[in-house]
């Protein structure tokens, strides 16, 4: 379905980004990976699906590096047809204790990076009259939780950016939508489980059960594979007129 298309997924050396990259690769898309840590393993996982794969290690908090990554993708594969803005970090603290440099980093990586990739990707998408921009927001783009001020502000911000981008492309073949996951058991969330276990003397299982029980009625994690299939839907012909949707996959979290 996506043979001949190129998908760039930010923050795709791990977790949700890698899951989405693999789901798009299974549909035949060439993939550009990005993110920190081991890049060879994720590249091999994607290549094993039979598609071409590139990698750029741009730091999403640095606009000049984002520009270099977009130039790399265009230079190697012609243009980016599918842009998935996924890179993100978390920090948990009350507003008055929140380190200002963590606030700045979260806003830069979780929100501003998507503005930069989007502004750089749009001209070629519009010229081709086809494109998909998928922003990985969060249920925290729709509702708040205490002690996550920067994350909730950034995720509400990316929901806003999604809607504006969708309006500005509404008469074109380019669409922009957001995915809003609840809990997904990735390294980002395992850190929060570990912190809960350590603070309360709970086992990993007990901390996991309490984390889910606080917010997620299904008591189940959403998986990167499930989120990948939603991204595939947005890229399909059936998604041609899905514009500005902020689709939660959250086990009922936002329904409460
Ligand atoms: P993760 O920690 O497994 O992966 C994050 C990815 O981003 C990694 O590849 C990492 O290398 C990369 N990254 C981090 N900082 C970067 C930077 N400065 N520049 C480039 N890459 C960088 O986390 P995840 O849970 O897969 O999160 C992915 C996205 O999903 C984030 O935007 C997160 O907010 C969102 N999300 C996660 C959950 C969840 O429960 N895990 C829920 C809702 C939304």
PDB file of C-alpha atoms and ligand atoms in Angstrom:
ATOM      1  CA  UNK A   1       0.000   0.000   0.000  1.00  0.00           C
ATOM      2  CA  UNK A   2       2.866   2.428   0.741  1.00  0.00           C
ATOM      3  CA  UNK A   3       5.424   1.146  -1.752  1.00  0.00           C
ATOM      4  CA  UNK A   4       7.294   4.093  -3.252  1.00  0.00           C
ATOM      5  CA  UNK A   5       6.573   6.340  -0.257  1.00  0.00           C
ATOM      6  CA  UNK A   6       9.174   7.505   2.261  1.00  0.00           C
ATOM      7  CA  UNK A   7       8.317   7.776   5.954  1.00  0.00           C
ATOM      8  CA  UNK A   8      10.451   9.679   8.440  1.00  0.00           C
ATOM      9  CA  UNK A   9       9.722   8.816  12.083  1.00  0.00           C
ATOM     10  CA  UNK A  10      11.395  10.911  14.779  1.00  0.00           C
ATOM     11  CA  UNK A  11      12.434   9.141  17.978  1.00  0.00           C
ATOM     12  CA  UNK A  12      12.201   5.740  16.328  1.00  0.00           C
ATOM     13  CA  UNK A  13      15.130   3.868  17.863  1.00  0.00           C
ATOM     14  CA  UNK A  14      12.775   2.708  20.630  1.00  0.00           C
ATOM     15  CA  UNK A  15       9.199   2.217  21.769  1.00  0.00           C
ATOM     16  CA  UNK A  16       6.250   3.687  19.889  1.00  0.00           C
ATOM     17  CA  UNK A  17       8.326   5.287  17.120  1.00  0.00           C
ATOM     18  CA  UNK A  18       9.970   1.975  16.230  1.00  0.00           C
ATOM     19  CA  UNK A  19       6.557   0.255  16.316  1.00  0.00           C
ATOM     20  CA  UNK A  20       5.100   2.819  13.905  1.00  0.00           C
ATOM     21  CA  UNK A  21       8.174   2.651  11.639  1.00  0.00           C
ATOM     22  CA  UNK A  22       7.834  -1.143  11.403  1.00  0.00           C
ATOM     23  CA  UNK A  23       4.093  -0.963  10.697  1.00  0.00           C
ATOM     24  CA  UNK A  24       4.734   1.493   7.831  1.00  0.00           C
ATOM     25  CA  UNK A  25       7.618  -0.665   6.572  1.00  0.00           C
ATOM     26  CA  UNK A  26       5.286  -3.709   6.467  1.00  0.00           C
ATOM     27  CA  UNK A  27       3.185  -1.660   4.026  1.00  0.00           C
ATOM     28  CA  UNK A  28       6.258  -1.145   1.831  1.00  0.00           C
ATOM     29  CA  UNK A  29       7.349   2.382   2.835  1.00  0.00           C
ATOM     30  CA  UNK A  30      11.038   3.296   2.871  1.00  0.00           C
ATOM     31  CA  UNK A  31      11.934   4.389   6.387  1.00  0.00           C
ATOM     32  CA  UNK A  32      14.164   7.096   7.838  1.00  0.00           C
ATOM     33  CA  UNK A  33      14.835   6.394  11.495  1.00  0.00           C
ATOM     34  CA  UNK A  34      15.945   8.963  14.084  1.00  0.00           C
ATOM     35  CA  UNK A  35      16.742   8.832  17.778  1.00  0.00           C
ATOM     36  CA  UNK A  36      19.441   8.192  20.328  1.00  0.00           C
ATOM     37  CA  UNK A  37      21.093   4.987  21.539  1.00  0.00           C
ATOM     38  CA  UNK A  38      21.638   1.907  19.407  1.00  0.00           C
ATOM     39  CA  UNK A  39      20.648   2.663  15.808  1.00  0.00           C
ATOM     40  CA  UNK A  40      22.061  -0.475  14.160  1.00  0.00           C
ATOM     41  CA  UNK A  41      19.564  -2.850  15.861  1.00  0.00           C
ATOM     42  CA  UNK A  42      16.428  -0.861  14.873  1.00  0.00           C
ATOM     43  CA  UNK A  43      17.810  -0.364  11.337  1.00  0.00           C
ATOM     44  CA  UNK A  44      18.288  -4.137  11.004  1.00  0.00           C
ATOM     45  CA  UNK A  45      14.737  -4.790  12.327  1.00  0.00           C
ATOM     46  CA  UNK A  46      13.254  -2.471   9.690  1.00  0.00           C
ATOM     47  CA  UNK A  47      15.498  -3.718   6.879  1.00  0.00           C
ATOM     48  CA  UNK A  48      14.391  -7.297   7.697  1.00  0.00           C
ATOM     49  CA  UNK A  49      10.908  -6.232   6.565  1.00  0.00           C
ATOM     50  CA  UNK A  50      12.298  -5.809   3.043  1.00  0.00           C
ATOM     51  CA  UNK A  51      12.425  -2.019   2.703  1.00  0.00           C
ATOM     52  CA  UNK A  52      15.230   0.528   2.355  1.00  0.00           C
ATOM     53  CA  UNK A  53      16.111   2.195   5.627  1.00  0.00           C
ATOM     54  CA  UNK A  54      18.119   5.309   6.474  1.00  0.00           C
ATOM     55  CA  UNK A  55      19.050   6.862   9.799  1.00  0.00           C
ATOM     56  CA  UNK A  56      19.874  10.368  10.989  1.00  0.00           C
ATOM     57  CA  UNK A  57      20.828  11.040  14.607  1.00  0.00           C
ATOM     58  CA  UNK A  58      19.562  14.655  14.807  1.00  0.00           C
ATOM     59  CA  UNK A  59      18.819  15.946  18.289  1.00  0.00           C
ATOM     60  CA  UNK A  60      15.172  17.081  18.131  1.00  0.00           C
ATOM     61  CA  UNK A  61      15.909  19.935  20.541  1.00  0.00           C
ATOM     62  CA  UNK A  62      18.210  21.556  17.940  1.00  0.00           C
ATOM     63  CA  UNK A  63      16.568  23.223  14.890  1.00  0.00           C
ATOM     64  CA  UNK A  64      19.814  23.187  12.862  1.00  0.00           C
ATOM     65  CA  UNK A  65      20.105  19.407  13.340  1.00  0.00           C
ATOM     66  CA  UNK A  66      16.436  18.973  12.369  1.00  0.00           C
ATOM     67  CA  UNK A  67      17.148  20.893   9.154  1.00  0.00           C
ATOM     68  CA  UNK A  68      20.117  18.598   8.472  1.00  0.00           C
ATOM     69  CA  UNK A  69      17.925  15.517   9.028  1.00  0.00           C
ATOM     70  CA  UNK A  70      15.226  16.748   6.642  1.00  0.00           C
ATOM     71  CA  UNK A  71      17.890  17.557   4.028  1.00  0.00           C
ATOM     72  CA  UNK A  72      19.376  14.060   4.479  1.00  0.00           C
ATOM     73  CA  UNK A  73      15.964  12.417   3.947  1.00  0.00           C
ATOM     74  CA  UNK A  74      15.199  14.506   0.853  1.00  0.00           C
ATOM     75  CA  UNK A  75      18.692  13.950  -0.540  1.00  0.00           C
ATOM     76  CA  UNK A  76      18.569  10.198  -0.061  1.00  0.00           C
ATOM     77  CA  UNK A  77      14.956   9.399  -0.973  1.00  0.00           C
ATOM     78  CA  UNK A  78      13.684  12.453  -2.912  1.00  0.00           C
ATOM     79  CA  UNK A  79      11.144  13.695  -0.370  1.00  0.00           C
ATOM     80  CA  UNK A  80       9.398  12.796   2.859  1.00  0.00           C
ATOM     81  CA  UNK A  81       5.839  11.617   2.080  1.00  0.00           C
ATOM     82  CA  UNK A  82       4.922  10.530   5.601  1.00  0.00           C
ATOM     83  CA  UNK A  83       6.180  12.472   8.589  1.00  0.00           C
ATOM     84  CA  UNK A  84       5.644  10.991  12.047  1.00  0.00           C
ATOM     85  CA  UNK A  85       6.519  13.409  14.841  1.00  0.00           C
ATOM     86  CA  UNK A  86       7.061  11.042  17.728  1.00  0.00           C
ATOM     87  CA  UNK A  87      10.243  11.946  19.674  1.00  0.00           C
ATOM     88  CA  UNK A  88       9.407  12.797  23.249  1.00  0.00           C
ATOM     89  CA  UNK A  89      10.691  12.867  26.796  1.00  0.00           C
ATOM     90  CA  UNK A  90       9.033  13.147  30.200  1.00  0.00           C
ATOM     91  CA  UNK A  91       9.814  14.709  33.576  1.00  0.00           C
ATOM     92  CA  UNK A  92       7.594  14.427  36.627  1.00  0.00           C
ATOM     93  CA  UNK A  93       7.606  17.172  39.300  1.00  0.00           C
ATOM     94  CA  UNK A  94       5.292  19.782  40.789  1.00  0.00           C
ATOM     95  CA  UNK A  95       5.262  23.152  38.986  1.00  0.00           C
ATOM     96  CA  UNK A  96       7.209  24.909  41.731  1.00  0.00           C
ATOM     97  CA  UNK A  97       9.863  22.174  41.759  1.00  0.00           C
ATOM     98  CA  UNK A  98      10.046  21.773  37.950  1.00  0.00           C
ATOM     99  CA  UNK A  99      13.617  22.407  36.727  1.00  0.00           C
ATOM    100  CA  UNK A 100      13.388  25.211  34.115  1.00  0.00           C
ATOM    101  CA  UNK A 101      15.891  23.435  31.852  1.00  0.00           C
ATOM    102  CA  UNK A 102      13.659  20.308  31.838  1.00  0.00           C
ATOM    103  CA  UNK A 103      10.672  22.523  30.898  1.00  0.00           C
ATOM    104  CA  UNK A 104      12.670  23.973  27.980  1.00  0.00           C
ATOM    105  CA  UNK A 105      13.849  20.539  26.819  1.00  0.00           C
ATOM    106  CA  UNK A 106      10.345  19.021  26.900  1.00  0.00           C
ATOM    107  CA  UNK A 107       8.836  21.948  24.987  1.00  0.00           C
ATOM    108  CA  UNK A 108      11.660  21.786  22.412  1.00  0.00           C
ATOM    109  CA  UNK A 109      11.588  18.007  21.855  1.00  0.00           C
ATOM    110  CA  UNK A 110       7.863  17.238  22.316  1.00  0.00           C
ATOM    111  CA  UNK A 111       6.451  20.328  20.563  1.00  0.00           C
ATOM    112  CA  UNK A 112       8.826  22.681  18.708  1.00  0.00           C
ATOM    113  CA  UNK A 113      10.556  19.847  16.837  1.00  0.00           C
ATOM    114  CA  UNK A 114       7.211  19.019  15.182  1.00  0.00           C
ATOM    115  CA  UNK A 115       6.845  22.625  14.038  1.00  0.00           C
ATOM    116  CA  UNK A 116      10.303  22.482  12.445  1.00  0.00           C
ATOM    117  CA  UNK A 117       9.863  19.114  10.694  1.00  0.00           C
ATOM    118  CA  UNK A 118       6.369  20.109   9.510  1.00  0.00           C
ATOM    119  CA  UNK A 119       7.432  23.479   8.090  1.00  0.00           C
ATOM    120  CA  UNK A 120      10.312  21.775   6.268  1.00  0.00           C
ATOM    121  CA  UNK A 121       8.261  18.815   4.957  1.00  0.00           C
ATOM    122  CA  UNK A 122       5.153  20.670   3.768  1.00  0.00           C
ATOM    123  CA  UNK A 123       6.424  22.346   0.570  1.00  0.00           C
ATOM    124  CA  UNK A 124       7.364  19.017  -1.096  1.00  0.00           C
ATOM    125  CA  UNK A 125       4.179  17.318   0.164  1.00  0.00           C
ATOM    126  CA  UNK A 126       2.036  20.134  -1.225  1.00  0.00           C
ATOM    127  CA  UNK A 127       3.930  20.062  -4.547  1.00  0.00           C
ATOM    128  CA  UNK A 128       3.229  16.306  -4.809  1.00  0.00           C
ATOM    129  CA  UNK A 129      -0.352  16.850  -3.602  1.00  0.00           C
ATOM    130  CA  UNK A 130       0.039  13.898  -1.236  1.00  0.00           C
ATOM    131  CA  UNK A 131       1.368  13.719   2.288  1.00  0.00           C
ATOM    132  CA  UNK A 132       0.633  12.448   5.757  1.00  0.00           C
ATOM    133  CA  UNK A 133       1.697  14.173   8.944  1.00  0.00           C
ATOM    134  CA  UNK A 134       1.045  12.136  12.071  1.00  0.00           C
ATOM    135  CA  UNK A 135       1.784  13.712  15.415  1.00  0.00           C
ATOM    136  CA  UNK A 136       2.198  11.351  18.337  1.00  0.00           C
ATOM    137  CA  UNK A 137       0.568  13.440  21.049  1.00  0.00           C
ATOM    138  CA  UNK A 138      -0.868  11.682  24.104  1.00  0.00           C
ATOM    139  CA  UNK A 139      -4.040  11.391  26.116  1.00  0.00           C
ATOM    140  CA  UNK A 140      -2.211  14.219  27.915  1.00  0.00           C
ATOM    141  CA  UNK A 141      -2.982  16.314  24.836  1.00  0.00           C
ATOM    142  CA  UNK A 142      -6.650  16.006  25.820  1.00  0.00           C
ATOM    143  CA  UNK A 143      -6.646  15.873  29.638  1.00  0.00           C
ATOM    144  CA  UNK A 144      -4.118  16.700  32.357  1.00  0.00           C
ATOM    145  CA  UNK A 145      -2.376  14.866  35.180  1.00  0.00           C
ATOM    146  CA  UNK A 146      -0.649  16.471  38.161  1.00  0.00           C
ATOM    147  CA  UNK A 147       3.138  16.849  38.119  1.00  0.00           C
ATOM    148  CA  UNK A 148       3.391  16.784  34.306  1.00  0.00           C
ATOM    149  CA  UNK A 149       3.121  20.506  33.521  1.00  0.00           C
ATOM    150  CA  UNK A 150       5.636  20.655  30.674  1.00  0.00           C
ATOM    151  CA  UNK A 151       4.487  17.386  29.103  1.00  0.00           C
ATOM    152  CA  UNK A 152       0.782  18.288  29.272  1.00  0.00           C
ATOM    153  CA  UNK A 153       1.476  21.799  27.924  1.00  0.00           C
ATOM    154  CA  UNK A 154       3.561  20.391  25.050  1.00  0.00           C
ATOM    155  CA  UNK A 155       0.997  17.696  24.218  1.00  0.00           C
ATOM    156  CA  UNK A 156      -1.934  20.148  24.287  1.00  0.00           C
ATOM    157  CA  UNK A 157       0.277  22.326  22.064  1.00  0.00           C
ATOM    158  CA  UNK A 158       0.869  19.575  19.512  1.00  0.00           C
ATOM    159  CA  UNK A 159      -2.876  18.902  19.374  1.00  0.00           C
ATOM    160  CA  UNK A 160      -3.280  22.590  18.478  1.00  0.00           C
ATOM    161  CA  UNK A 161      -0.504  22.410  15.873  1.00  0.00           C
ATOM    162  CA  UNK A 162      -2.215  19.314  14.394  1.00  0.00           C
ATOM    163  CA  UNK A 163      -5.500  21.186  13.932  1.00  0.00           C
ATOM    164  CA  UNK A 164      -3.860  24.276  12.392  1.00  0.00           C
ATOM    165  CA  UNK A 165      -1.793  22.149   9.983  1.00  0.00           C
ATOM    166  CA  UNK A 166      -4.935  20.204   9.033  1.00  0.00           C
ATOM    167  CA  UNK A 167      -6.790  23.444   8.254  1.00  0.00           C
ATOM    168  CA  UNK A 168      -3.941  24.897   6.212  1.00  0.00           C
ATOM    169  CA  UNK A 169      -3.785  21.696   4.079  1.00  0.00           C
ATOM    170  CA  UNK A 170      -7.539  21.006   3.988  1.00  0.00           C
ATOM    171  CA  UNK A 171      -7.939  21.507   0.224  1.00  0.00           C
ATOM    172  CA  UNK A 172      -4.838  19.456  -0.636  1.00  0.00           C
ATOM    173  CA  UNK A 173      -3.870  15.783  -0.615  1.00  0.00           C
ATOM    174  CA  UNK A 174      -1.904  16.360   2.576  1.00  0.00           C
ATOM    175  CA  UNK A 175      -3.534  15.402   5.894  1.00  0.00           C
ATOM    176  CA  UNK A 176      -2.434  15.993   9.470  1.00  0.00           C
ATOM    177  CA  UNK A 177      -3.758  14.042  12.447  1.00  0.00           C
ATOM    178  CA  UNK A 178      -2.675  13.139  15.968  1.00  0.00           C
ATOM    179  CA  UNK A 179      -2.525   9.873  17.866  1.00  0.00           C
ATOM    180  CA  UNK A 180      -3.209  10.137  21.586  1.00  0.00           C
ATOM    181  CA  UNK A 181      -2.058   7.014  23.445  1.00  0.00           C
ATOM    182  CA  UNK A 182      -2.763   6.213  27.063  1.00  0.00           C
ATOM    183  CA  UNK A 183      -0.169   4.067  28.838  1.00  0.00           C
ATOM    184  CA  UNK A 184       2.221   2.159  26.544  1.00  0.00           C
ATOM    185  CA  UNK A 185       4.895   0.034  28.241  1.00  0.00           C
ATOM    186  CA  UNK A 186       8.027   1.621  26.753  1.00  0.00           C
ATOM    187  CA  UNK A 187      11.255   2.770  28.467  1.00  0.00           C
ATOM    188  CA  UNK A 188       9.581   6.183  29.004  1.00  0.00           C
ATOM    189  CA  UNK A 189       6.824   4.585  31.109  1.00  0.00           C
ATOM    190  CA  UNK A 190       8.961   1.876  32.736  1.00  0.00           C
ATOM    191  CA  UNK A 191      10.911   4.751  34.373  1.00  0.00           C
ATOM    192  CA  UNK A 192       7.645   5.970  35.935  1.00  0.00           C
ATOM    193  CA  UNK A 193       6.792   2.431  37.117  1.00  0.00           C
ATOM    194  CA  UNK A 194      10.293   2.128  38.635  1.00  0.00           C
ATOM    195  CA  UNK A 195       9.933   5.488  40.422  1.00  0.00           C
ATOM    196  CA  UNK A 196       6.550   4.427  41.899  1.00  0.00           C
ATOM    197  CA  UNK A 197       7.961   1.060  43.010  1.00  0.00           C
ATOM    198  CA  UNK A 198      10.991   2.704  44.652  1.00  0.00           C
ATOM    199  CA  UNK A 199       8.981   5.471  46.380  1.00  0.00           C
ATOM    200  CA  UNK A 200       6.425   3.049  47.866  1.00  0.00           C
ATOM    201  CA  UNK A 201       8.414  -0.161  48.321  1.00  0.00           C
ATOM    202  CA  UNK A 202       6.188  -1.960  45.775  1.00  0.00           C
ATOM    203  CA  UNK A 203       7.144  -4.749  43.397  1.00  0.00           C
ATOM    204  CA  UNK A 204       7.239  -4.007  39.670  1.00  0.00           C
ATOM    205  CA  UNK A 205       3.898  -5.865  39.286  1.00  0.00           C
ATOM    206  CA  UNK A 206       2.214  -3.894  42.084  1.00  0.00           C
ATOM    207  CA  UNK A 207       3.537  -0.558  40.758  1.00  0.00           C
ATOM    208  CA  UNK A 208       2.339  -1.454  37.239  1.00  0.00           C
ATOM    209  CA  UNK A 209      -1.134  -2.426  38.497  1.00  0.00           C
ATOM    210  CA  UNK A 210      -1.447   0.842  40.468  1.00  0.00           C
ATOM    211  CA  UNK A 211      -0.191   2.953  37.546  1.00  0.00           C
ATOM    212  CA  UNK A 212      -2.835   1.453  35.231  1.00  0.00           C
ATOM    213  CA  UNK A 213      -5.525   1.516  37.938  1.00  0.00           C
ATOM    214  CA  UNK A 214      -5.150   5.279  38.514  1.00  0.00           C
ATOM    215  CA  UNK A 215      -5.980   6.232  34.912  1.00  0.00           C
ATOM    216  CA  UNK A 216      -6.714   3.441  32.472  1.00  0.00           C
ATOM    217  CA  UNK A 217     -10.094   1.644  32.905  1.00  0.00           C
ATOM    218  CA  UNK A 218      -9.075  -1.251  30.614  1.00  0.00           C
ATOM    219  CA  UNK A 219      -6.148  -2.049  32.959  1.00  0.00           C
ATOM    220  CA  UNK A 220      -4.198  -2.825  29.781  1.00  0.00           C
ATOM    221  CA  UNK A 221      -1.315  -1.146  28.027  1.00  0.00           C
ATOM    222  CA  UNK A 222      -1.799  -0.045  24.419  1.00  0.00           C
ATOM    223  CA  UNK A 223       0.974  -1.557  22.269  1.00  0.00           C
ATOM    224  CA  UNK A 224       3.306   0.088  19.724  1.00  0.00           C
ATOM    225  CA  UNK A 225       1.913  -2.418  17.188  1.00  0.00           C
ATOM    226  CA  UNK A 226      -1.665  -1.174  17.740  1.00  0.00           C
ATOM    227  CA  UNK A 227      -0.521   2.432  17.388  1.00  0.00           C
ATOM    228  CA  UNK A 228       1.352   1.460  14.211  1.00  0.00           C
ATOM    229  CA  UNK A 229      -1.877   0.125  12.690  1.00  0.00           C
ATOM    230  CA  UNK A 230      -3.631   3.436  13.431  1.00  0.00           C
ATOM    231  CA  UNK A 231      -0.800   5.246  11.626  1.00  0.00           C
ATOM    232  CA  UNK A 232      -1.255   2.858   8.675  1.00  0.00           C
ATOM    233  CA  UNK A 233      -4.968   3.749   8.599  1.00  0.00           C
ATOM    234  CA  UNK A 234      -4.180   7.485   8.488  1.00  0.00           C
ATOM    235  CA  UNK A 235      -1.882   6.739   5.506  1.00  0.00           C
ATOM    236  CA  UNK A 236      -4.498   4.680   3.646  1.00  0.00           C
ATOM    237  CA  UNK A 237      -6.916   5.940   0.999  1.00  0.00           C
ATOM    238  CA  UNK A 238      -9.685   5.655   3.615  1.00  0.00           C
ATOM    239  CA  UNK A 239      -7.844   8.362   5.539  1.00  0.00           C
ATOM    240  CA  UNK A 240      -7.935  10.870   2.661  1.00  0.00           C
ATOM    241  CA  UNK A 241     -10.470  13.111   4.388  1.00  0.00           C
ATOM    242  CA  UNK A 242      -9.540  12.463   8.010  1.00  0.00           C
ATOM    243  CA  UNK A 243      -8.162  15.886   8.950  1.00  0.00           C
ATOM    244  CA  UNK A 244      -7.290  17.318  12.332  1.00  0.00           C
ATOM    245  CA  UNK A 245      -8.434  14.226  14.227  1.00  0.00           C
ATOM    246  CA  UNK A 246      -6.866  13.625  17.636  1.00  0.00           C
ATOM    247  CA  UNK A 247      -7.580   9.952  18.099  1.00  0.00           C
ATOM    248  CA  UNK A 248      -7.141   8.503  21.546  1.00  0.00           C
ATOM    249  CA  UNK A 249      -6.118   4.864  21.986  1.00  0.00           C
ATOM    250  CA  UNK A 250      -6.173   4.922  25.746  1.00  0.00           C
ATOM    251  CA  UNK A 251      -8.209   2.076  27.255  1.00  0.00           C
ATOM    252  CA  UNK A 252     -10.987   4.514  28.148  1.00  0.00           C
ATOM    253  CA  UNK A 253      -8.784   7.036  29.996  1.00  0.00           C
ATOM    254  CA  UNK A 254     -10.254  10.191  28.386  1.00  0.00           C
ATOM    255  CA  UNK A 255     -13.826   8.861  28.513  1.00  0.00           C
ATOM    256  CA  UNK A 256     -13.983   9.263  32.307  1.00  0.00           C
TER     257      UNK A 256
HETATM  258  P1  LIG B   1      10.820   5.976  24.366  1.00  0.00           P
HETATM  259  O1  LIG B   1      11.615   6.591  25.452  1.00  0.00           O
HETATM  260  O2  LIG B   1      10.731   4.494  24.220  1.00  0.00           O
HETATM  261  O3  LIG B   1      11.285   6.547  22.942  1.00  0.00           O
HETATM  262  C1  LIG B   1      11.565   7.885  22.747  1.00  0.00           C
HETATM  263  C2  LIG B   1      12.356   8.012  21.474  1.00  0.00           C
HETATM  264  O4  LIG B   1      12.683   9.398  21.300  1.00  0.00           O
HETATM  265  C3  LIG B   1      13.680   7.251  21.498  1.00  0.00           C
HETATM  266  O5  LIG B   1      13.957   6.766  20.206  1.00  0.00           O
HETATM  267  C4  LIG B   1      14.678   8.355  21.875  1.00  0.00           C
HETATM  268  O6  LIG B   1      16.008   8.077  21.439  1.00  0.00           O
HETATM  269  C5  LIG B   1      14.081   9.516  21.137  1.00  0.00           C
HETATM  270  N1  LIG B   1      14.507  10.814  21.626  1.00  0.00           N
HETATM  271  C6  LIG B   1      14.477  11.289  22.897  1.00  0.00           C
HETATM  272  N2  LIG B   1      15.001  12.527  22.926  1.00  0.00           N
HETATM  273  C7  LIG B   1      15.364  12.833  21.650  1.00  0.00           C
HETATM  274  C8  LIG B   1      15.940  13.952  21.038  1.00  0.00           C
HETATM  275  N3  LIG B   1      16.304  15.038  21.742  1.00  0.00           N
HETATM  276  N4  LIG B   1      16.199  13.910  19.713  1.00  0.00           N
HETATM  277  C9  LIG B   1      15.881  12.809  18.984  1.00  0.00           C
HETATM  278  N5  LIG B   1      15.304  11.721  19.510  1.00  0.00           N
HETATM  279  C10 LIG B   1      15.059  11.737  20.829  1.00  0.00           C
HETATM  280  O7  LIG B   1       9.376   6.633  24.530  1.00  0.00           O
HETATM  281  P2  LIG B   1       7.932   6.266  23.934  1.00  0.00           P
HETATM  282  O8  LIG B   1       7.080   5.909  25.083  1.00  0.00           O
HETATM  283  O9  LIG B   1       8.037   5.358  22.772  1.00  0.00           O
HETATM  284  O10 LIG B   1       7.464   7.716  23.467  1.00  0.00           O
HETATM  285  C11 LIG B   1       7.320   8.094  22.118  1.00  0.00           C
HETATM  286  C12 LIG B   1       6.281   9.199  22.027  1.00  0.00           C
HETATM  287  O11 LIG B   1       5.026   8.697  22.472  1.00  0.00           O
HETATM  288  C13 LIG B   1       6.593  10.417  22.884  1.00  0.00           C
HETATM  289  O12 LIG B   1       6.238  11.602  22.178  1.00  0.00           O
HETATM  290  C14 LIG B   1       5.681  10.223  24.077  1.00  0.00           C
HETATM  291  O13 LIG B   1       5.359  11.440  24.686  1.00  0.00           O
HETATM  292  C15 LIG B   1       4.490   9.582  23.409  1.00  0.00           C
HETATM  293  N6  LIG B   1       3.601   8.880  24.335  1.00  0.00           N
HETATM  294  C16 LIG B   1       4.063   7.815  25.064  1.00  0.00           C
HETATM  295  C17 LIG B   1       3.188   7.152  25.920  1.00  0.00           C
HETATM  296  C18 LIG B   1       3.593   5.980  26.743  1.00  0.00           C
HETATM  297  O14 LIG B   1       2.810   5.540  27.582  1.00  0.00           O
HETATM  298  N7  LIG B   1       4.764   5.411  26.555  1.00  0.00           N
HETATM  299  C19 LIG B   1       1.870   7.603  26.028  1.00  0.00           C
HETATM  300  C20 LIG B   1       1.450   8.680  25.288  1.00  0.00           C
HETATM  301  C21 LIG B   1       2.330   9.302  24.427  1.00  0.00           C
END
